[in-house]
C-alpha positions as YAML, in Angstrom:
chain: A
units: angstrom
residues:
- id: 1
  name: UNK
  ca: [10.61, 207.77, 171.24]
- id: 2
  name: UNK
  ca: [10.24, 211.55, 171.38]
- id: 3
  name: UNK
  ca: [6.71, 211.15, 169.90]
- id: 4
  name: UNK
  ca: [5.62, 209.20, 172.98]
- id: 5
  name: UNK
  ca: [4.43, 211.16, 176.02]
- id: 6
  name: UNK
  ca: [6.83, 211.72, 178.90]
- id: 7
  name: UNK
  ca: [5.96, 209.62, 181.94]
- id: 8
  name: UNK
  ca: [8.82, 210.81, 184.13]
- id: 9
  name: UNK
  ca: [11.22, 213.74, 184.16]
- id: 10
  name: UNK
  ca: [13.78, 215.27, 186.47]
- id: 11
  name: UNK
  ca: [15.29, 218.74, 186.26]
- id: 12
  name: UNK
  ca: [18.37, 220.01, 188.03]
- id: 13
  name: UNK
  ca: [18.46, 217.17, 190.56]
- id: 14
  name: UNK
  ca: [21.36, 217.33, 193.00]
- id: 15
  name: UNK
  ca: [22.35, 215.09, 195.89]
- id: 16
  name: UNK
  ca: [25.26, 215.23, 198.32]
- id: 17
  name: UNK
  ca: [26.21, 213.23, 201.40]
- id: 18
  name: UNK
  ca: [28.29, 214.18, 204.40]
- id: 19
  name: UNK
  ca: [28.98, 217.46, 206.17]
- id: 20
  name: UNK
  ca: [31.61, 220.19, 206.15]
- id: 21
  name: UNK
  ca: [34.85, 219.12, 204.51]
- id: 22
  name: UNK
  ca: [33.51, 215.60, 204.03]
- id: 23
  name: UNK
  ca: [30.71, 216.48, 201.60]
- id: 24
  name: UNK
  ca: [30.56, 214.22, 198.55]
- id: 25
  name: UNK
  ca: [28.49, 215.50, 195.61]
- id: 26
  name: UNK
  ca: [26.92, 212.44, 194.00]
- id: 27
  name: UNK
  ca: [24.49, 214.10, 191.57]
- id: 28
  name: UNK
  ca: [25.26, 217.50, 190.08]
- id: 29
  name: UNK
  ca: [22.25, 218.85, 188.23]
- id: 30
  name: UNK
  ca: [20.69, 215.81, 186.57]
- id: 31
  name: UNK
  ca: [18.19, 216.42, 183.75]
- id: 32
  name: UNK
  ca: [16.35, 213.42, 182.31]
- id: 33
  name: UNK
  ca: [13.11, 212.67, 180.46]
- id: 34
  name: UNK
  ca: [11.62, 209.17, 180.16]
- id: 35
  name: UNK
  ca: [9.00, 208.44, 177.51]
- id: 36
  name: UNK
  ca: [6.29, 205.82, 177.50]
- id: 37
  name: UNK
  ca: [7.35, 202.43, 176.14]
- id: 38
  name: UNK
  ca: [11.12, 203.00, 176.08]
- id: 39
  name: UNK
  ca: [13.96, 201.26, 177.87]
- id: 40
  name: UNK
  ca: [16.62, 203.59, 179.25]
- id: 41
  name: UNK
  ca: [19.85, 202.15, 180.65]
- id: 42
  name: UNK
  ca: [21.88, 204.18, 183.16]
- id: 43
  name: UNK
  ca: [25.48, 203.00, 183.29]
- id: 44
  name: UNK
  ca: [28.54, 204.14, 185.20]
- id: 45
  name: UNK
  ca: [31.21, 202.90, 187.60]
- id: 46
  name: UNK
  ca: [30.43, 201.61, 191.07]
- id: 47
  name: UNK
  ca: [29.76, 204.50, 193.42]
- id: 48
  name: UNK
  ca: [28.80, 206.87, 190.63]
- id: 49
  name: UNK
  ca: [25.30, 207.38, 192.03]
- id: 50
  name: UNK
  ca: [23.13, 205.13, 189.85]
- id: 51
  name: UNK
  ca: [21.21, 203.68, 192.81]
- id: 52
  name: UNK
  ca: [20.86, 207.13, 194.36]
- id: 53
  name: UNK
  ca: [19.37, 208.44, 191.13]
- id: 54
  name: UNK
  ca: [16.88, 205.56, 190.97]
- id: 55
  name: UNK
  ca: [15.92, 206.11, 194.62]
- id: 56
  name: UNK
  ca: [15.17, 209.77, 193.89]
- id: 57
  name: UNK
  ca: [13.23, 208.95, 190.72]
- id: 58
  name: UNK
  ca: [11.34, 206.32, 192.71]
- id: 59
  name: UNK
  ca: [10.37, 208.85, 195.41]
- id: 60
  name: UNK
  ca: [12.27, 206.82, 197.98]
- id: 61
  name: UNK
  ca: [14.89, 209.47, 198.77]
- id: 62
  name: UNK
  ca: [14.57, 213.27, 198.40]
- id: 63
  name: UNK
  ca: [16.96, 215.30, 196.25]
- id: 64
  name: UNK
  ca: [18.80, 218.23, 197.78]
- id: 65
  name: UNK
  ca: [17.44, 220.40, 194.98]
- id: 66
  name: UNK
  ca: [15.68, 219.99, 191.67]
- id: 67
  name: UNK
  ca: [12.37, 218.56, 190.57]
- id: 68
  name: UNK
  ca: [11.03, 215.09, 189.80]
- id: 69
  name: UNK
  ca: [7.79, 214.91, 187.81]
- id: 70
  name: UNK
  ca: [5.81, 211.69, 187.52]
- id: 71
  name: UNK
  ca: [2.75, 211.62, 185.26]
- id: 72
  name: UNK
  ca: [2.62, 215.42, 185.47]
- id: 73
  name: UNK
  ca: [2.88, 215.61, 189.27]
- id: 74
  name: UNK
  ca: [5.82, 217.24, 191.05]
- id: 75
  name: UNK
  ca: [6.57, 214.32, 193.37]
- id: 76
  name: UNK
  ca: [8.67, 216.06, 195.99]
- id: 77
  name: UNK
  ca: [6.32, 219.06, 196.21]
- id: 78
  name: UNK
  ca: [3.62, 216.67, 197.43]
- id: 79
  name: UNK
  ca: [2.95, 215.39, 200.93]
- id: 80
  name: UNK
  ca: [3.95, 211.90, 202.00]
- id: 81
  name: UNK
  ca: [0.46, 210.48, 201.46]
- id: 82
  name: UNK
  ca: [0.42, 211.79, 197.89]
- id: 83
  name: UNK
  ca: [3.93, 210.46, 197.28]
- id: 84
  name: UNK
  ca: [2.92, 207.03, 198.52]
- id: 85
  name: UNK
  ca: [-0.03, 207.05, 196.14]
- id: 86
  name: UNK
  ca: [2.17, 208.13, 193.24]
- id: 87
  name: UNK
  ca: [4.68, 205.42, 194.08]
- id: 88
  name: UNK
  ca: [2.07, 202.68, 194.27]
- id: 89
  name: UNK
  ca: [0.10, 203.64, 191.17]
- id: 90
  name: UNK
  ca: [2.79, 204.93, 188.83]
- id: 91
  name: UNK
  ca: [6.02, 203.11, 189.71]
- id: 92
  name: UNK
  ca: [7.25, 199.53, 189.78]
- id: 93
  name: UNK
  ca: [10.54, 198.38, 191.28]
- id: 94
  name: UNK
  ca: [12.91, 195.51, 190.48]
- id: 95
  name: UNK
  ca: [16.14, 195.09, 192.46]
- id: 96
  name: UNK
  ca: [19.29, 193.01, 192.12]
- id: 97
  name: UNK
  ca: [18.01, 190.81, 194.93]
- id: 98
  name: UNK
  ca: [14.38, 190.04, 194.27]
- id: 99
  name: UNK
  ca: [13.08, 191.08, 197.74]
- id: 100
  name: UNK
  ca: [10.23, 188.60, 197.54]
- id: 101
  name: UNK
  ca: [8.67, 187.79, 200.90]
- id: 102
  name: UNK
  ca: [9.71, 184.25, 201.79]
- id: 103
  name: UNK
  ca: [6.52, 183.43, 203.68]
- id: 104
  name: UNK
  ca: [4.33, 184.11, 200.63]
- id: 105
  name: UNK
  ca: [3.96, 182.18, 197.38]
- id: 106
  name: UNK
  ca: [4.93, 183.72, 194.05]
- id: 107
  name: UNK
  ca: [1.26, 184.44, 193.39]
- id: 108
  name: UNK
  ca: [0.82, 186.14, 196.76]
- id: 109
  name: UNK
  ca: [4.01, 188.16, 196.31]
- id: 110
  name: UNK
  ca: [2.82, 189.35, 192.92]
- id: 111
  name: UNK
  ca: [-0.59, 190.30, 194.34]
- id: 112
  name: UNK
  ca: [0.75, 192.50, 197.13]
- id: 113
  name: UNK
  ca: [1.04, 195.88, 195.32]
- id: 114
  name: UNK
  ca: [-2.48, 195.47, 193.94]
- id: 115
  name: UNK
  ca: [-3.84, 194.72, 197.40]
- id: 116
  name: UNK
  ca: [-2.04, 197.78, 198.79]
- id: 117
  name: UNK
  ca: [-3.63, 199.82, 195.99]
- id: 118
  name: UNK
  ca: [-7.06, 198.81, 197.24]
- id: 119
  name: UNK
  ca: [-7.93, 196.04, 194.77]
- id: 120
  name: UNK
  ca: [-10.03, 193.17, 196.05]
- id: 121
  name: UNK
  ca: [-8.25, 189.91, 196.74]
- id: 122
  name: UNK
  ca: [-10.04, 188.28, 193.82]
- id: 123
  name: UNK
  ca: [-9.08, 191.04, 191.40]
- id: 124
  name: UNK
  ca: [-5.49, 191.14, 192.65]
- id: 125
  name: UNK
  ca: [-5.21, 187.36, 192.28]
- id: 126
  name: UNK
  ca: [-6.50, 187.56, 188.71]
- id: 127
  name: UNK
  ca: [-4.04, 190.29, 187.74]
- id: 128
  name: UNK
  ca: [-1.16, 188.42, 189.37]
- id: 129
  name: UNK
  ca: [-2.07, 185.12, 187.72]
- id: 130
  name: UNK
  ca: [-2.18, 186.77, 184.29]
- id: 131
  name: UNK
  ca: [1.26, 188.29, 184.76]
- id: 132
  name: UNK
  ca: [2.77, 185.08, 186.09]
- id: 133
  name: UNK
  ca: [1.50, 183.41, 182.94]
- id: 134
  name: UNK
  ca: [3.19, 186.09, 180.82]
- id: 135
  name: UNK
  ca: [6.52, 185.46, 182.56]
- id: 136
  name: UNK
  ca: [6.08, 181.67, 182.23]
- id: 137
  name: UNK
  ca: [5.62, 181.04, 185.95]
- id: 138
  name: UNK
  ca: [2.11, 179.64, 186.13]
- id: 139
  name: UNK
  ca: [3.42, 176.18, 187.18]
- id: 140
  name: UNK
  ca: [5.34, 177.89, 190.02]
- id: 141
  name: UNK
  ca: [2.54, 180.20, 191.23]
- id: 142
  name: UNK
  ca: [1.93, 178.22, 194.43]
- id: 143
  name: UNK
  ca: [5.65, 177.78, 195.17]
- id: 144
  name: UNK
  ca: [7.53, 179.81, 197.75]
- id: 145
  name: UNK
  ca: [10.64, 181.80, 196.72]
- id: 146
  name: UNK
  ca: [12.94, 179.25, 198.36]
- id: 147
  name: UNK
  ca: [11.47, 176.56, 196.09]
- id: 148
  name: UNK
  ca: [12.31, 178.19, 192.75]
- id: 149
  name: UNK
  ca: [15.48, 179.22, 190.92]
- id: 150
  name: UNK
  ca: [17.11, 182.64, 190.99]
- id: 151
  name: UNK
  ca: [15.93, 183.39, 187.48]
- id: 152
  name: UNK
  ca: [12.38, 182.44, 188.40]
- id: 153
  name: UNK
  ca: [12.47, 184.63, 191.50]
- id: 154
  name: UNK
  ca: [13.60, 187.58, 189.42]
- id: 155
  name: UNK
  ca: [10.86, 186.97, 186.83]
- id: 156
  name: UNK
  ca: [8.34, 186.95, 189.67]
- id: 157
  name: UNK
  ca: [9.78, 190.27, 190.86]
- id: 158
  name: UNK
  ca: [9.20, 191.72, 187.38]
- id: 159
  name: UNK
  ca: [5.60, 190.45, 187.42]
- id: 160
  name: UNK
  ca: [5.10, 192.06, 190.84]
- id: 161
  name: UNK
  ca: [6.48, 195.36, 189.50]
- id: 162
  name: UNK
  ca: [3.90, 195.36, 186.70]
- id: 163
  name: UNK
  ca: [0.79, 194.29, 188.61]
- id: 164
  name: UNK
  ca: [-0.49, 197.85, 189.15]
- id: 165
  name: UNK
  ca: [0.24, 198.83, 185.52]
- id: 166
  name: UNK
  ca: [2.77, 201.54, 186.44]
- id: 167
  name: UNK
  ca: [4.00, 204.05, 183.90]
- id: 168
  name: UNK
  ca: [7.63, 203.38, 184.79]
- id: 169
  name: UNK
  ca: [9.53, 200.38, 186.15]
- id: 170
  name: UNK
  ca: [12.82, 201.22, 187.90]
- id: 171
  name: UNK
  ca: [15.27, 198.32, 187.87]
- id: 172
  name: UNK
  ca: [18.52, 198.46, 189.86]
- id: 173
  name: UNK
  ca: [21.04, 195.88, 188.56]
- id: 174
  name: UNK
  ca: [18.22, 193.42, 187.78]
- id: 175
  name: UNK
  ca: [20.58, 190.87, 186.21]
- id: 176
  name: UNK
  ca: [23.44, 191.40, 188.67]
- id: 177
  name: UNK
  ca: [22.64, 188.28, 190.67]
- id: 178
  name: UNK
  ca: [21.97, 186.04, 187.64]
- id: 179
  name: UNK
  ca: [24.19, 183.99, 185.38]
- id: 180
  name: UNK
  ca: [24.58, 185.02, 181.74]
- id: 181
  name: UNK
  ca: [21.84, 182.72, 180.46]
- id: 182
  name: UNK
  ca: [19.23, 183.87, 182.96]
- id: 183
  name: UNK
  ca: [20.33, 187.47, 182.56]
- id: 184
  name: UNK
  ca: [19.74, 187.21, 178.83]
- id: 185
  name: UNK
  ca: [16.29, 185.70, 179.38]
- id: 186
  name: UNK
  ca: [15.35, 188.50, 181.78]
- id: 187
  name: UNK
  ca: [16.49, 191.09, 179.26]
- id: 188
  name: UNK
  ca: [14.29, 189.57, 176.54]
- id: 189
  name: UNK
  ca: [11.40, 189.38, 178.99]
- id: 190
  name: UNK
  ca: [11.63, 193.07, 179.91]
- id: 191
  name: UNK
  ca: [11.74, 194.02, 176.23]
- id: 192
  name: UNK
  ca: [8.67, 191.87, 175.52]
- id: 193
  name: UNK
  ca: [6.72, 193.26, 178.47]
- id: 194
  name: UNK
  ca: [7.69, 196.81, 177.53]
- id: 195
  name: UNK
  ca: [6.19, 196.25, 174.09]
- id: 196
  name: UNK
  ca: [3.08, 194.50, 175.41]
- id: 197
  name: UNK
  ca: [2.18, 196.81, 178.28]
- id: 198
  name: UNK
  ca: [3.79, 200.10, 177.20]
- id: 199
  name: UNK
  ca: [5.64, 200.75, 180.43]
- id: 200
  name: UNK
  ca: [8.97, 202.51, 180.37]
- id: 201
  name: UNK
  ca: [11.92, 200.79, 182.04]
- id: 202
  name: UNK
  ca: [14.81, 202.71, 183.61]
- id: 203
  name: UNK
  ca: [17.59, 200.23, 184.32]
- id: 204
  name: UNK
  ca: [20.75, 200.94, 186.31]
- id: 205
  name: UNK
  ca: [23.32, 198.39, 185.24]
- id: 206
  name: UNK
  ca: [26.97, 197.44, 184.89]
- id: 207
  name: UNK
  ca: [26.05, 194.89, 182.23]
- id: 208
  name: UNK
  ca: [27.18, 195.92, 178.75]
- id: 209
  name: UNK
  ca: [24.85, 193.38, 177.14]
- id: 210
  name: UNK
  ca: [21.84, 194.64, 179.10]
- id: 211
  name: UNK
  ca: [22.66, 198.25, 178.23]
- id: 212
  name: UNK
  ca: [23.12, 197.31, 174.57]
- id: 213
  name: UNK
  ca: [19.50, 196.17, 174.43]
- id: 214
  name: UNK
  ca: [18.16, 199.53, 175.62]
- id: 215
  name: UNK
  ca: [16.64, 202.24, 173.44]
- id: 216
  name: UNK
  ca: [18.89, 204.83, 175.08]
- id: 217
  name: UNK
  ca: [22.02, 204.57, 177.19]
- id: 218
  name: UNK
  ca: [22.98, 207.31, 179.64]
- id: 219
  name: UNK
  ca: [26.30, 207.29, 181.47]
- id: 220
  name: UNK
  ca: [26.57, 208.72, 184.97]
- id: 221
  name: UNK
  ca: [30.05, 209.93, 185.80]
- id: 222
  name: UNK
  ca: [31.25, 212.58, 188.25]
- id: 223
  name: UNK
  ca: [27.67, 213.44, 189.06]
- id: 224
  name: UNK
  ca: [26.54, 214.16, 185.52]
- id: 225
  name: UNK
  ca: [24.58, 212.27, 182.87]
- id: 226
  name: UNK
  ca: [25.67, 212.04, 179.26]
- id: 227
  name: UNK
  ca: [24.15, 210.18, 176.33]
- id: 228
  name: UNK
  ca: [26.00, 207.21, 174.86]
- id: 229
  name: UNK
  ca: [25.56, 205.77, 171.36]
- id: 230
  name: UNK
  ca: [23.54, 202.54, 171.11]
...
């Protein structure tokens, strides 16, 4: 993986919450490089800061100190407009709960990031339809989230994350709300899409089986990252 270009990096990232005697240091100088086409799993106990780290990498929450670089751009040295552009064009997000909009069909949900990026409705619909086909959801494209299964909703969320061809997809406990069978299917799907499209996936997870399928496993404990054997 080291031969592939870096699509994301962070250096010396710290994050604390609280004030005075109640300060809790969640991240204590995190260094991390993510290369194109790899799957990186971030593991650790509940409350260890995995979601906080993903929020900072996803330019959703600022670090107290340190640097996050996405496609060569120092994200937190940029203005909000530039960060929004970076987020839309370079990052995809998948969460434990799919966060699909209930009033829109799976096709419309998948189209949304492309529309926000300025694509025409026709182009966005074409991109979304192609991705829904890749995740085996073409027969469900006109269905609303309430009309499909949990596994199907999560597959649609993965398609939505990929519609703008981001360099990195950040996934926070993506199988946490699925049974073992659907979790396994989602894992295979992410691996297949990673190979097909070349995106990197950074996955925060408690799942040992999901982590075992990653190219690299990093453990977050007491605010620090360490590499684990795979």
